[in-house]
PDB file of C-alpha atoms in Angstrom:
ATOM      1  CA  MET A  21     107.942 101.995  88.086  1.00  0.00           C
ATOM      2  CA  SER A  22     108.455  98.667  86.325  1.00  0.00           C
ATOM      3  CA  PHE A  23     108.073  98.207  82.599  1.00  0.00           C
ATOM      4  CA  LYS A  24     104.867  96.208  83.223  1.00  0.00           C
ATOM      5  CA  LYS A  25     103.391  99.133  85.187  1.00  0.00           C
ATOM      6  CA  ASP A  26     104.339 101.508  82.369  1.00  0.00           C
ATOM      7  CA  LEU A  27     102.520  99.334  79.865  1.00  0.00           C
ATOM      8  CA  HIS A  28      99.444  99.283  82.108  1.00  0.00           C
ATOM      9  CA  LEU A  29      99.502 103.080  82.340  1.00  0.00           C
ATOM     10  CA  LEU A  30      99.680 103.365  78.557  1.00  0.00           C
ATOM     11  CA  LEU A  31      96.146 101.940  78.396  1.00  0.00           C
ATOM     12  CA  GLN A  32      94.814 105.091  80.029  1.00  0.00           C
ATOM     13  CA  PRO A  33      93.211 107.519  77.502  1.00  0.00           C
ATOM     14  CA  PHE A  34      95.630 110.356  78.273  1.00  0.00           C
ATOM     15  CA  TYR A  35      98.618 108.374  76.907  1.00  0.00           C
ATOM     16  CA  TRP A  36      97.216 106.700  73.821  1.00  0.00           C
ATOM     17  CA  VAL A  37      95.307 109.824  72.734  1.00  0.00           C
ATOM     18  CA  ASN A  38      98.476 111.927  73.085  1.00  0.00           C
ATOM     19  CA  ILE A  39     100.530 109.319  71.235  1.00  0.00           C
ATOM     20  CA  LEU A  40      98.070 109.472  68.361  1.00  0.00           C
ATOM     21  CA  LEU A  41      98.153 113.293  68.338  1.00  0.00           C
ATOM     22  CA  SER A  42     101.954 113.295  68.468  1.00  0.00           C
ATOM     23  CA  LEU A  43     102.241 110.891  65.518  1.00  0.00           C
ATOM     24  CA  SER A  44      99.311 112.251  63.527  1.00  0.00           C
ATOM     25  CA  TYR A  45     101.210 114.165  60.824  1.00  0.00           C
ATOM     26  CA  VAL A  46     103.934 111.580  60.177  1.00  0.00           C
ATOM     27  CA  THR A  47     101.294 108.804  60.090  1.00  0.00           C
ATOM     28  CA  ALA A  48      99.149 110.759  57.643  1.00  0.00           C
ATOM     29  CA  LYS A  49     102.186 111.269  55.399  1.00  0.00           C
ATOM     30  CA  LYS A  50     103.585 107.758  55.556  1.00  0.00           C
ATOM     31  CA  LEU A  51     100.411 105.645  55.188  1.00  0.00           C
ATOM     32  CA  PRO A  52      99.440 105.723  51.494  1.00  0.00           C
ATOM     33  CA  PHE A  53      95.693 105.344  51.957  1.00  0.00           C
ATOM     34  CA  LEU A  54      95.654 108.190  54.540  1.00  0.00           C
ATOM     35  CA  CYS A  55      97.997 110.379  52.545  1.00  0.00           C
ATOM     36  CA  THR A  56      95.884 110.235  49.401  1.00  0.00           C
ATOM     37  CA  LEU A  57      92.814 111.075  51.493  1.00  0.00           C
ATOM     38  CA  VAL A  58      94.331 113.909  53.535  1.00  0.00           C
ATOM     39  CA  PHE A  59      96.829 115.271  50.999  1.00  0.00           C
ATOM     40  CA  PRO A  60      95.276 114.498  47.586  1.00  0.00           C
ATOM     41  CA  ALA A  61      97.392 117.088  45.778  1.00  0.00           C
ATOM     42  CA  ALA A  62     100.672 116.501  47.576  1.00  0.00           C
ATOM     43  CA  GLU A  63     103.395 113.865  47.554  1.00  0.00           C
ATOM     44  CA  CYS A  64     103.310 111.226  50.238  1.00  0.00           C
ATOM     45  CA  GLU A  65     106.833 112.041  51.412  1.00  0.00           C
ATOM     46  CA  LEU A  66     108.210 114.485  53.921  1.00  0.00           C
ATOM     47  CA  ASP A  67     109.856 117.479  52.216  1.00  0.00           C
ATOM     48  CA  SER A  68     113.018 119.143  53.481  1.00  0.00           C
ATOM     49  CA  ARG A  69     111.181 121.717  55.651  1.00  0.00           C
ATOM     50  CA  GLU A  70     109.070 119.042  57.328  1.00  0.00           C
ATOM     51  CA  SER A  71     112.138 116.903  57.944  1.00  0.00           C
ATOM     52  CA  GLU A  72     113.913 119.884  59.530  1.00  0.00           C
ATOM     53  CA  ILE A  73     110.985 120.503  61.854  1.00  0.00           C
ATOM     54  CA  LEU A  74     110.911 116.824  62.936  1.00  0.00           C
ATOM     55  CA  PHE A  75     114.684 116.727  63.404  1.00  0.00           C
ATOM     56  CA  PHE A  76     114.519 119.890  65.521  1.00  0.00           C
ATOM     57  CA  LEU A  77     111.707 118.280  67.558  1.00  0.00           C
ATOM     58  CA  MET A  78     113.855 115.216  68.255  1.00  0.00           C
ATOM     59  CA  ILE A  79     116.719 117.430  69.527  1.00  0.00           C
ATOM     60  CA  VAL A  80     114.381 119.433  71.788  1.00  0.00           C
ATOM     61  CA  VAL A  81     112.731 116.299  73.217  1.00  0.00           C
ATOM     62  CA  MET A  82     116.065 114.679  73.941  1.00  0.00           C
ATOM     63  CA  LEU A  83     117.427 117.786  75.691  1.00  0.00           C
ATOM     64  CA  ARG A  84     114.243 118.531  77.671  1.00  0.00           C
ATOM     65  CA  THR A  85     113.592 114.990  78.850  1.00  0.00           C
ATOM     66  CA  ARG A  86     117.215 114.679  79.971  1.00  0.00           C
ATOM     67  CA  LYS A  87     116.966 117.980  81.875  1.00  0.00           C
ATOM     68  CA  ALA A  88     113.679 116.876  83.408  1.00  0.00           C
ATOM     69  CA  GLY A  89     115.348 113.716  84.766  1.00  0.00           C
ATOM     70  CA  SER A  90     113.076 111.369  82.873  1.00  0.00           C
ATOM     71  CA  VAL A  91     114.017 107.813  83.719  1.00  0.00           C
ATOM     72  CA  THR A  92     111.072 105.678  82.602  1.00  0.00           C
ATOM     73  CA  MET A  93     109.137 105.249  79.386  1.00  0.00           C
ATOM     74  CA  ILE A  94     106.155 107.069  80.908  1.00  0.00           C
ATOM     75  CA  ASN A  95     108.354 109.971  82.034  1.00  0.00           C
ATOM     76  CA  TYR A  96     109.819 110.335  78.536  1.00  0.00           C
ATOM     77  CA  LEU A  97     106.431 110.274  76.913  1.00  0.00           C
ATOM     78  CA  SER A  98     104.922 112.802  79.321  1.00  0.00           C
ATOM     79  CA  SER A  99     107.852 115.170  78.863  1.00  0.00           C
ATOM     80  CA  SER A 100     107.798 114.897  75.085  1.00  0.00           C
ATOM     81  CA  PHE A 101     104.068 115.194  74.417  1.00  0.00           C
ATOM     82  CA  ILE A 102     103.840 118.956  74.577  1.00  0.00           C
ATOM     83  CA  TYR A 103     106.790 119.499  72.170  1.00  0.00           C
ATOM     84  CA  ALA A 104     105.549 116.801  69.783  1.00  0.00           C
ATOM     85  CA  LYS A 105     102.065 118.372  69.630  1.00  0.00           C
ATOM     86  CA  VAL A 106     103.445 121.879  69.065  1.00  0.00           C
ATOM     87  CA  ALA A 107     105.535 120.517  66.188  1.00  0.00           C
ATOM     88  CA  ASN A 108     102.433 118.851  64.766  1.00  0.00           C
ATOM     89  CA  VAL A 109     100.565 122.202  64.952  1.00  0.00           C
ATOM     90  CA  ILE A 110     103.324 123.759  62.880  1.00  0.00           C
ATOM     91  CA  LEU A 111     103.342 120.895  60.364  1.00  0.00           C
ATOM     92  CA  TRP A 112      99.581 120.879  59.918  1.00  0.00           C
ATOM     93  CA  PHE A 113      99.539 124.675  59.431  1.00  0.00           C
ATOM     94  CA  TYR A 114     102.428 124.265  56.972  1.00  0.00           C
ATOM     95  CA  ALA A 115     100.364 121.776  54.975  1.00  0.00           C
ATOM     96  CA  ASP A 116      97.007 123.603  55.196  1.00  0.00           C
ATOM     97  CA  VAL A 117      95.821 126.403  57.503  1.00  0.00           C
ATOM     98  CA  ARG A 118      92.393 124.770  57.901  1.00  0.00           C
ATOM     99  CA  MET A 119      93.936 121.488  59.079  1.00  0.00           C
ATOM    100  CA  GLY A 120      96.243 123.401  61.376  1.00  0.00           C
ATOM    101  CA  ILE A 121      93.286 125.162  63.002  1.00  0.00           C
ATOM    102  CA  GLY A 122      91.454 121.818  63.342  1.00  0.00           C
ATOM    103  CA  TYR A 123      94.440 120.156  64.916  1.00  0.00           C
ATOM    104  CA  GLY A 124      94.899 123.099  67.250  1.00  0.00           C
ATOM    105  CA  ILE A 125      91.302 122.773  68.455  1.00  0.00           C
ATOM    106  CA  LEU A 126      91.837 119.069  69.124  1.00  0.00           C
ATOM    107  CA  PHE A 127      95.057 119.878  70.922  1.00  0.00           C
ATOM    108  CA  VAL A 128      93.367 122.308  73.291  1.00  0.00           C
ATOM    109  CA  LEU A 129      90.199 120.182  73.722  1.00  0.00           C
ATOM    110  CA  PHE A 130      92.015 117.006  74.721  1.00  0.00           C
ATOM    111  CA  SER A 131      94.368 118.955  76.995  1.00  0.00           C
ATOM    112  CA  LEU A 132      91.288 120.190  78.926  1.00  0.00           C
ATOM    113  CA  LEU A 133      89.368 116.896  78.903  1.00  0.00           C
ATOM    114  CA  LEU A 134      92.268 114.475  79.485  1.00  0.00           C
ATOM    115  CA  PRO A 135      94.696 115.852  82.104  1.00  0.00           C
ATOM    116  CA  GLU A 136      97.737 113.728  82.909  1.00  0.00           C
ATOM    117  CA  PRO A 137      96.967 111.017  85.513  1.00  0.00           C
ATOM    118  CA  THR A 138      98.512 111.612  88.906  1.00  0.00           C
ATOM    119  CA  TYR A 139      99.691 109.106  91.480  1.00  0.00           C
ATOM    120  CA  SER A 140      96.785 108.045  93.738  1.00  0.00           C
ATOM    121  CA  GLY A 141      98.347 105.135  95.672  1.00  0.00           C
ATOM    122  CA  PRO A 142      99.187 104.920  99.366  1.00  0.00           C
ATOM    123  CA  GLU A 143     101.772 107.172 100.960  1.00  0.00           C
ATOM    124  CA  SER A 144     103.087 108.076 104.401  1.00  0.00           C
ATOM    125  CA  ILE A 145     104.286 111.644 103.967  1.00  0.00           C
ATOM    126  CA  THR A 146     104.163 114.681 106.174  1.00  0.00           C
ATOM    127  CA  TYR A 147     103.651 117.855 104.134  1.00  0.00           C
ATOM    128  CA  PHE A 148     105.320 120.811 105.871  1.00  0.00           C
ATOM    129  CA  ARG A 149     103.767 124.231 105.411  1.00  0.00           C
ATOM    130  CA  THR A 150     106.694 126.233 106.810  1.00  0.00           C
ATOM    131  CA  VAL A 151     110.427 125.830 107.269  1.00  0.00           C
ATOM    132  CA  ALA A 152     109.853 126.566 110.954  1.00  0.00           C
ATOM    133  CA  GLY A 153     107.462 123.577 111.125  1.00  0.00           C
ATOM    134  CA  LEU A 154     110.138 121.329 109.592  1.00  0.00           C
ATOM    135  CA  ASP A 155     112.857 122.563 111.923  1.00  0.00           C
ATOM    136  CA  GLU A 156     110.645 122.176 114.980  1.00  0.00           C
ATOM    137  CA  GLU A 157     109.790 118.597 114.009  1.00  0.00           C
ATOM    138  CA  LEU A 158     113.471 117.759 113.514  1.00  0.00           C
ATOM    139  CA  GLU A 159     114.219 119.066 116.993  1.00  0.00           C
ATOM    140  CA  ARG A 160     111.121 117.613 118.704  1.00  0.00           C
ATOM    141  CA  ASP A 161     112.371 114.044 118.807  1.00  0.00           C
ATOM    142  CA  LYS A 162     115.916 113.448 117.619  1.00  0.00           C
ATOM    143  CA  LYS A 163     115.440 109.697 117.759  1.00  0.00           C
ATOM    144  CA  VAL A 164     113.286 109.995 114.609  1.00  0.00           C
ATOM    145  CA  THR A 165     115.121 109.840 111.298  1.00  0.00           C
ATOM    146  CA  TRP A 166     113.635 111.947 108.512  1.00  0.00           C
ATOM    147  CA  LEU A 167     113.974 111.697 104.731  1.00  0.00           C
ATOM    148  CA  VAL A 168     112.646 114.978 103.301  1.00  0.00           C
ATOM    149  CA  THR A 169     112.093 116.055  99.696  1.00  0.00           C
ATOM    150  CA  PHE A 170     112.425 119.697  98.772  1.00  0.00           C
ATOM    151  CA  TYR A 171     110.485 120.292  95.567  1.00  0.00           C
ATOM    152  CA  THR A 172     108.457 122.683  93.445  1.00  0.00           C
ATOM    153  CA  ALA A 173     105.076 121.912  91.929  1.00  0.00           C
ATOM    154  CA  TRP A 174     106.076 123.156  88.449  1.00  0.00           C
ATOM    155  CA  ASN A 175     109.373 121.324  88.004  1.00  0.00           C
ATOM    156  CA  PRO A 176     109.076 118.199  85.731  1.00  0.00           C
ATOM    157  CA  ALA A 177     111.732 116.280  87.637  1.00  0.00           C
ATOM    158  CA  CYS A 178     109.831 116.853  90.862  1.00  0.00           C
ATOM    159  CA  VAL A 179     106.604 115.725  89.243  1.00  0.00           C
ATOM    160  CA  ASN A 180     108.285 112.575  87.933  1.00  0.00           C
ATOM    161  CA  PHE A 181     109.766 111.818  91.347  1.00  0.00           C
ATOM    162  CA  ALA A 182     106.544 112.316  93.340  1.00  0.00           C
ATOM    163  CA  PRO A 183     105.083 108.815  92.849  1.00  0.00           C
ATOM    164  CA  VAL A 184     108.483 107.217  93.508  1.00  0.00           C
ATOM    165  CA  PHE A 185     108.836 109.027  96.841  1.00  0.00           C
ATOM    166  CA  ALA A 186     105.244 108.188  97.752  1.00  0.00           C
ATOM    167  CA  GLN A 187     105.771 104.467  97.207  1.00  0.00           C
ATOM    168  CA  ILE A 188     109.054 104.485  99.117  1.00  0.00           C
ATOM    169  CA  SER A 189     107.400 106.315 102.029  1.00  0.00           C
ATOM    170  CA  HIS A 190     104.662 103.694 102.188  1.00  0.00           C
ATOM    171  CA  GLU A 191     107.123 100.843 102.053  1.00  0.00           C
ATOM    172  CA  TYR A 192     109.667 102.106 104.636  1.00  0.00           C
ATOM    173  CA  HIS A 193     107.648 104.264 107.012  1.00  0.00           C
ATOM    174  CA  LEU A 194     108.116 103.598 110.770  1.00  0.00           C
ATOM    175  CA  ASP A 195     107.457 105.607 113.913  1.00  0.00           C
ATOM    176  CA  ASN A 196     111.146 106.482 113.955  1.00  0.00           C
ATOM    177  CA  LEU A 197     111.644 106.595 110.189  1.00  0.00           C
ATOM    178  CA  GLN A 198     109.521 109.377 108.756  1.00  0.00           C
ATOM    179  CA  PHE A 199     109.127 110.953 105.283  1.00  0.00           C
ATOM    180  CA  GLY A 200     108.358 114.582 104.588  1.00  0.00           C
ATOM    181  CA  LYS A 201     108.023 117.078 101.759  1.00  0.00           C
ATOM    182  CA  ILE A 202     108.121 120.852 101.563  1.00  0.00           C
ATOM    183  CA  ASP A 203     107.333 123.003  98.491  1.00  0.00           C
ATOM    184  CA  ILE A 204     110.198 125.481  98.249  1.00  0.00           C
ATOM    185  CA  GLY A 205     108.388 127.224  95.451  1.00  0.00           C
ATOM    186  CA  ARG A 206     105.801 128.354  98.015  1.00  0.00           C
ATOM    187  CA  TYR A 207     108.191 128.528 100.961  1.00  0.00           C
ATOM    188  CA  PRO A 208     111.492 129.934  99.573  1.00  0.00           C
ATOM    189  CA  ASP A 209     112.855 130.368 103.135  1.00  0.00           C
ATOM    190  CA  ALA A 210     113.369 126.588 103.171  1.00  0.00           C
ATOM    191  CA  ALA A 211     115.352 126.750  99.896  1.00  0.00           C
ATOM    192  CA  LYS A 212     117.515 129.530 101.324  1.00  0.00           C
ATOM    193  CA  LYS A 213     118.194 127.788 104.588  1.00  0.00           C
ATOM    194  CA  TYR A 214     119.117 124.456 103.028  1.00  0.00           C
ATOM    195  CA  ARG A 215     121.062 126.051 100.154  1.00  0.00           C
ATOM    196  CA  ILE A 216     118.840 124.819  97.303  1.00  0.00           C
ATOM    197  CA  ASN A 217     118.524 126.776  94.087  1.00  0.00           C
ATOM    198  CA  ASP A 218     114.817 126.975  93.219  1.00  0.00           C
ATOM    199  CA  GLY A 219     115.238 128.809  89.943  1.00  0.00           C
ATOM    200  CA  ALA A 220     113.784 127.687  86.639  1.00  0.00           C
ATOM    201  CA  SER A 221     117.097 126.254  85.408  1.00  0.00           C
ATOM    202  CA  SER A 222     118.073 124.682  88.738  1.00  0.00           C
ATOM    203  CA  GLN A 223     119.684 121.268  88.721  1.00  0.00           C
ATOM    204  CA  GLN A 224     118.928 120.844  92.439  1.00  0.00           C
ATOM    205  CA  LEU A 225     115.256 120.012  91.991  1.00  0.00           C
ATOM    206  CA  PRO A 226     114.229 117.877  93.640  1.00  0.00           C
ATOM    207  CA  THR A 227     116.625 117.636  96.550  1.00  0.00           C
ATOM    208  CA  VAL A 228     116.303 114.800  99.097  1.00  0.00           C
ATOM    209  CA  ILE A 229     117.954 115.224 102.441  1.00  0.00           C
ATOM    210  CA  LEU A 230     118.403 112.620 105.209  1.00  0.00           C
ATOM    211  CA  PHE A 231     118.249 113.989 108.785  1.00  0.00           C
ATOM    212  CA  LYS A 232     119.571 111.997 111.740  1.00  0.00           C
ATOM    213  CA  ASP A 233     119.542 113.319 115.293  1.00  0.00           C
ATOM    214  CA  GLY A 234     117.986 116.478 113.890  1.00  0.00           C
ATOM    215  CA  LYS A 235     120.991 117.174 111.601  1.00  0.00           C
ATOM    216  CA  GLU A 236     121.550 116.750 107.870  1.00  0.00           C
ATOM    217  CA  THR A 237     123.750 113.743 107.156  1.00  0.00           C
ATOM    218  CA  LEU A 238     123.285 113.138 103.433  1.00  0.00           C
ATOM    219  CA  ARG A 239     121.659 114.703 100.420  1.00  0.00           C
ATOM    220  CA  ARG A 240     121.043 114.006  96.769  1.00  0.00           C
ATOM    221  CA  PRO A 241     122.026 115.592  94.482  1.00  0.00           C
ATOM    222  CA  ALA A 242     125.319 116.207  96.262  1.00  0.00           C
ATOM    223  CA  VAL A 243     128.290 118.424  95.369  1.00  0.00           C
ATOM    224  CA  ASP A 244     131.862 117.294  94.881  1.00  0.00           C
ATOM    225  CA  THR A 245     135.064 118.741  96.403  1.00  0.00           C
ATOM    226  CA  SER A 246     135.133 121.474  93.732  1.00  0.00           C
ATOM    227  CA  ASN A 247     131.582 122.525  94.638  1.00  0.00           C
ATOM    228  CA  LYS A 248     130.217 121.060  91.412  1.00  0.00           C
ATOM    229  CA  LEU A 249     126.807 119.416  91.481  1.00  0.00           C
ATOM    230  CA  ILE A 250     126.878 115.661  90.912  1.00  0.00           C
ATOM    231  CA  ARG A 251     124.002 114.589  88.684  1.00  0.00           C
ATOM    232  CA  PHE A 252     121.613 112.141  90.263  1.00  0.00           C
ATOM    233  CA  PHE A 253     118.753 110.203  88.656  1.00  0.00           C
ATOM    234  CA  PHE A 254     115.793 109.931  91.053  1.00  0.00           C
ATOM    235  CA  THR A 255     114.748 106.340  90.455  1.00  0.00           C
ATOM    236  CA  GLU A 256     113.403 104.065  93.181  1.00  0.00           C
ATOM    237  CA  ASP A 257     116.517 101.893  93.112  1.00  0.00           C
ATOM    238  CA  ASN A 258     118.905 104.860  93.180  1.00  0.00           C
ATOM    239  CA  ILE A 259     117.147 106.396  96.209  1.00  0.00           C
ATOM    240  CA  LYS A 260     117.210 103.107  98.089  1.00  0.00           C
ATOM    241  CA  LEU A 261     120.879 102.609  97.344  1.00  0.00           C
ATOM    242  CA  ALA A 262     122.035 106.180  97.946  1.00  0.00           C
ATOM    243  CA  PHE A 263     120.370 106.429 101.357  1.00  0.00           C
ATOM    244  CA  ASP A 264     120.863 102.748 102.230  1.00  0.00           C
ATOM    245  CA  LEU A 265     117.182 102.500 103.017  1.00  0.00           C
ATOM    246  CA  ASN A 266     117.093  98.737 103.574  1.00  0.00           C
ATOM    247  CA  ASN A 267     119.705  98.865 106.318  1.00  0.00           C
ATOM    248  CA  LEU A 268     118.302 102.121 107.668  1.00  0.00           C
ATOM    249  CA  TYR A 269     114.865 100.545 107.895  1.00  0.00           C
ATOM    250  CA  GLN A 270     116.177  97.470 109.712  1.00  0.00           C
ATOM    251  CA  HIS A 271     118.150  99.609 112.160  1.00  0.00           C
ATOM    252  CA  CYS A 272     115.095 101.753 112.949  1.00  0.00           C
ATOM    253  CA  LYS A 273     112.871  98.711 113.226  1.00  0.00           C
ATOM    254  CA  SER A 274     115.225  97.021 115.683  1.00  0.00           C
ATOM    255  CA  ASN A 275     115.407 100.233 117.755  1.00  0.00           C
ATOM    256  CA  PRO A 276     111.796 101.378 118.069  1.00  0.00           C
ATOM    257  CA  LEU A 277     110.714 104.389 120.050  1.00  0.00           C
ATOM    258  CA  LYS A 278     110.033 103.411 123.670  1.00  0.00           C
ATOM    259  CA  LYS A 279     107.026 105.626 123.873  1.00  0.00           C
ATOM    260  CA  LYS A 280     104.840 106.890 121.075  1.00  0.00           C
ATOM    261  CA  GLU A 281     104.217 110.566 121.336  1.00  0.00           C
ATOM    262  CA  ARG A 282     101.188 112.173 119.876  1.00  0.00           C
ATOM    263  CA  LYS A 283     102.186 114.536 117.121  1.00  0.00           C
ATOM    264  CA  LYS A 284     101.405 118.159 117.716  1.00  0.00           C
ATOM    265  CA  GLU A 285     100.135 120.547 115.103  1.00  0.00           C
ATOM    266  CA  ILE A 286     103.287 122.382 114.077  1.00  0.00           C
ATOM    267  CA  GLY A 287     102.317 123.993 110.847  1.00  0.00           C
ATOM    268  CA  HIS A 288     102.131 120.833 108.712  1.00  0.00           C
ATOM    269  CA  GLN A 289      99.541 118.286 107.753  1.00  0.00           C
ATOM    270  CA  LYS A 290      99.622 114.527 107.505  1.00  0.00           C
ATOM    271  CA  ALA A 291      98.664 112.896 104.231  1.00  0.00           C
ATOM    272  CA  ASP A 292      95.877 110.356 104.357  1.00  0.00           C
TER     273      ASP A 292
END
């Protein structure tokens, strides 16, 4: 997403409410008129314990957002909100139990009322329900090139990548250039067959594989000659560059299928 799109998303209640909640304690301490109102008997400066909590929060956010593959401002914010709010719960309890309870109630209430917005734009993605369905589709017409994402619903990097892949699928979709997804959290046989670690600490989520003539030709993230995983940032530009999508699209467009075949039901569903 562009910076302009990120700024537009920040106008949605989920983001500005969570920003306010994440900055609530520091703001209350640093603004004199708020500090004297909220902490009438305390100094309007962060003490050593409060500074330690905030420093620890910064370290956790940096590590977790990096691990989640956050590559945009929105991704960083979404990944850091939960840790920032937990730190604020601790800080408010540290200052006053009653304020800690009040903040905790707001934390839970807004989490229920304001879920994180999800991508709702156009996409051209086939969602496979079984690894057999994927394999059958790859074999059904080898003139069709497939770009398939292997993901889990709970992994932050997969969640961050979902709107990027959706937009790419809409932009590059052709009869002979198709885009698919399969949830290896629900269908671990796919993870086993395509050698993808689906564990909680896996660095292979998501994995995007390009299939030509029914065979895998390229994947990201890839491994080097020493079998070490090469880190890959799943941005729109990186995906287009890594899979040479512009040239791939032009090649597929200049070599269309001679006859359109009606897709059979093979254990997957087409997204609207």
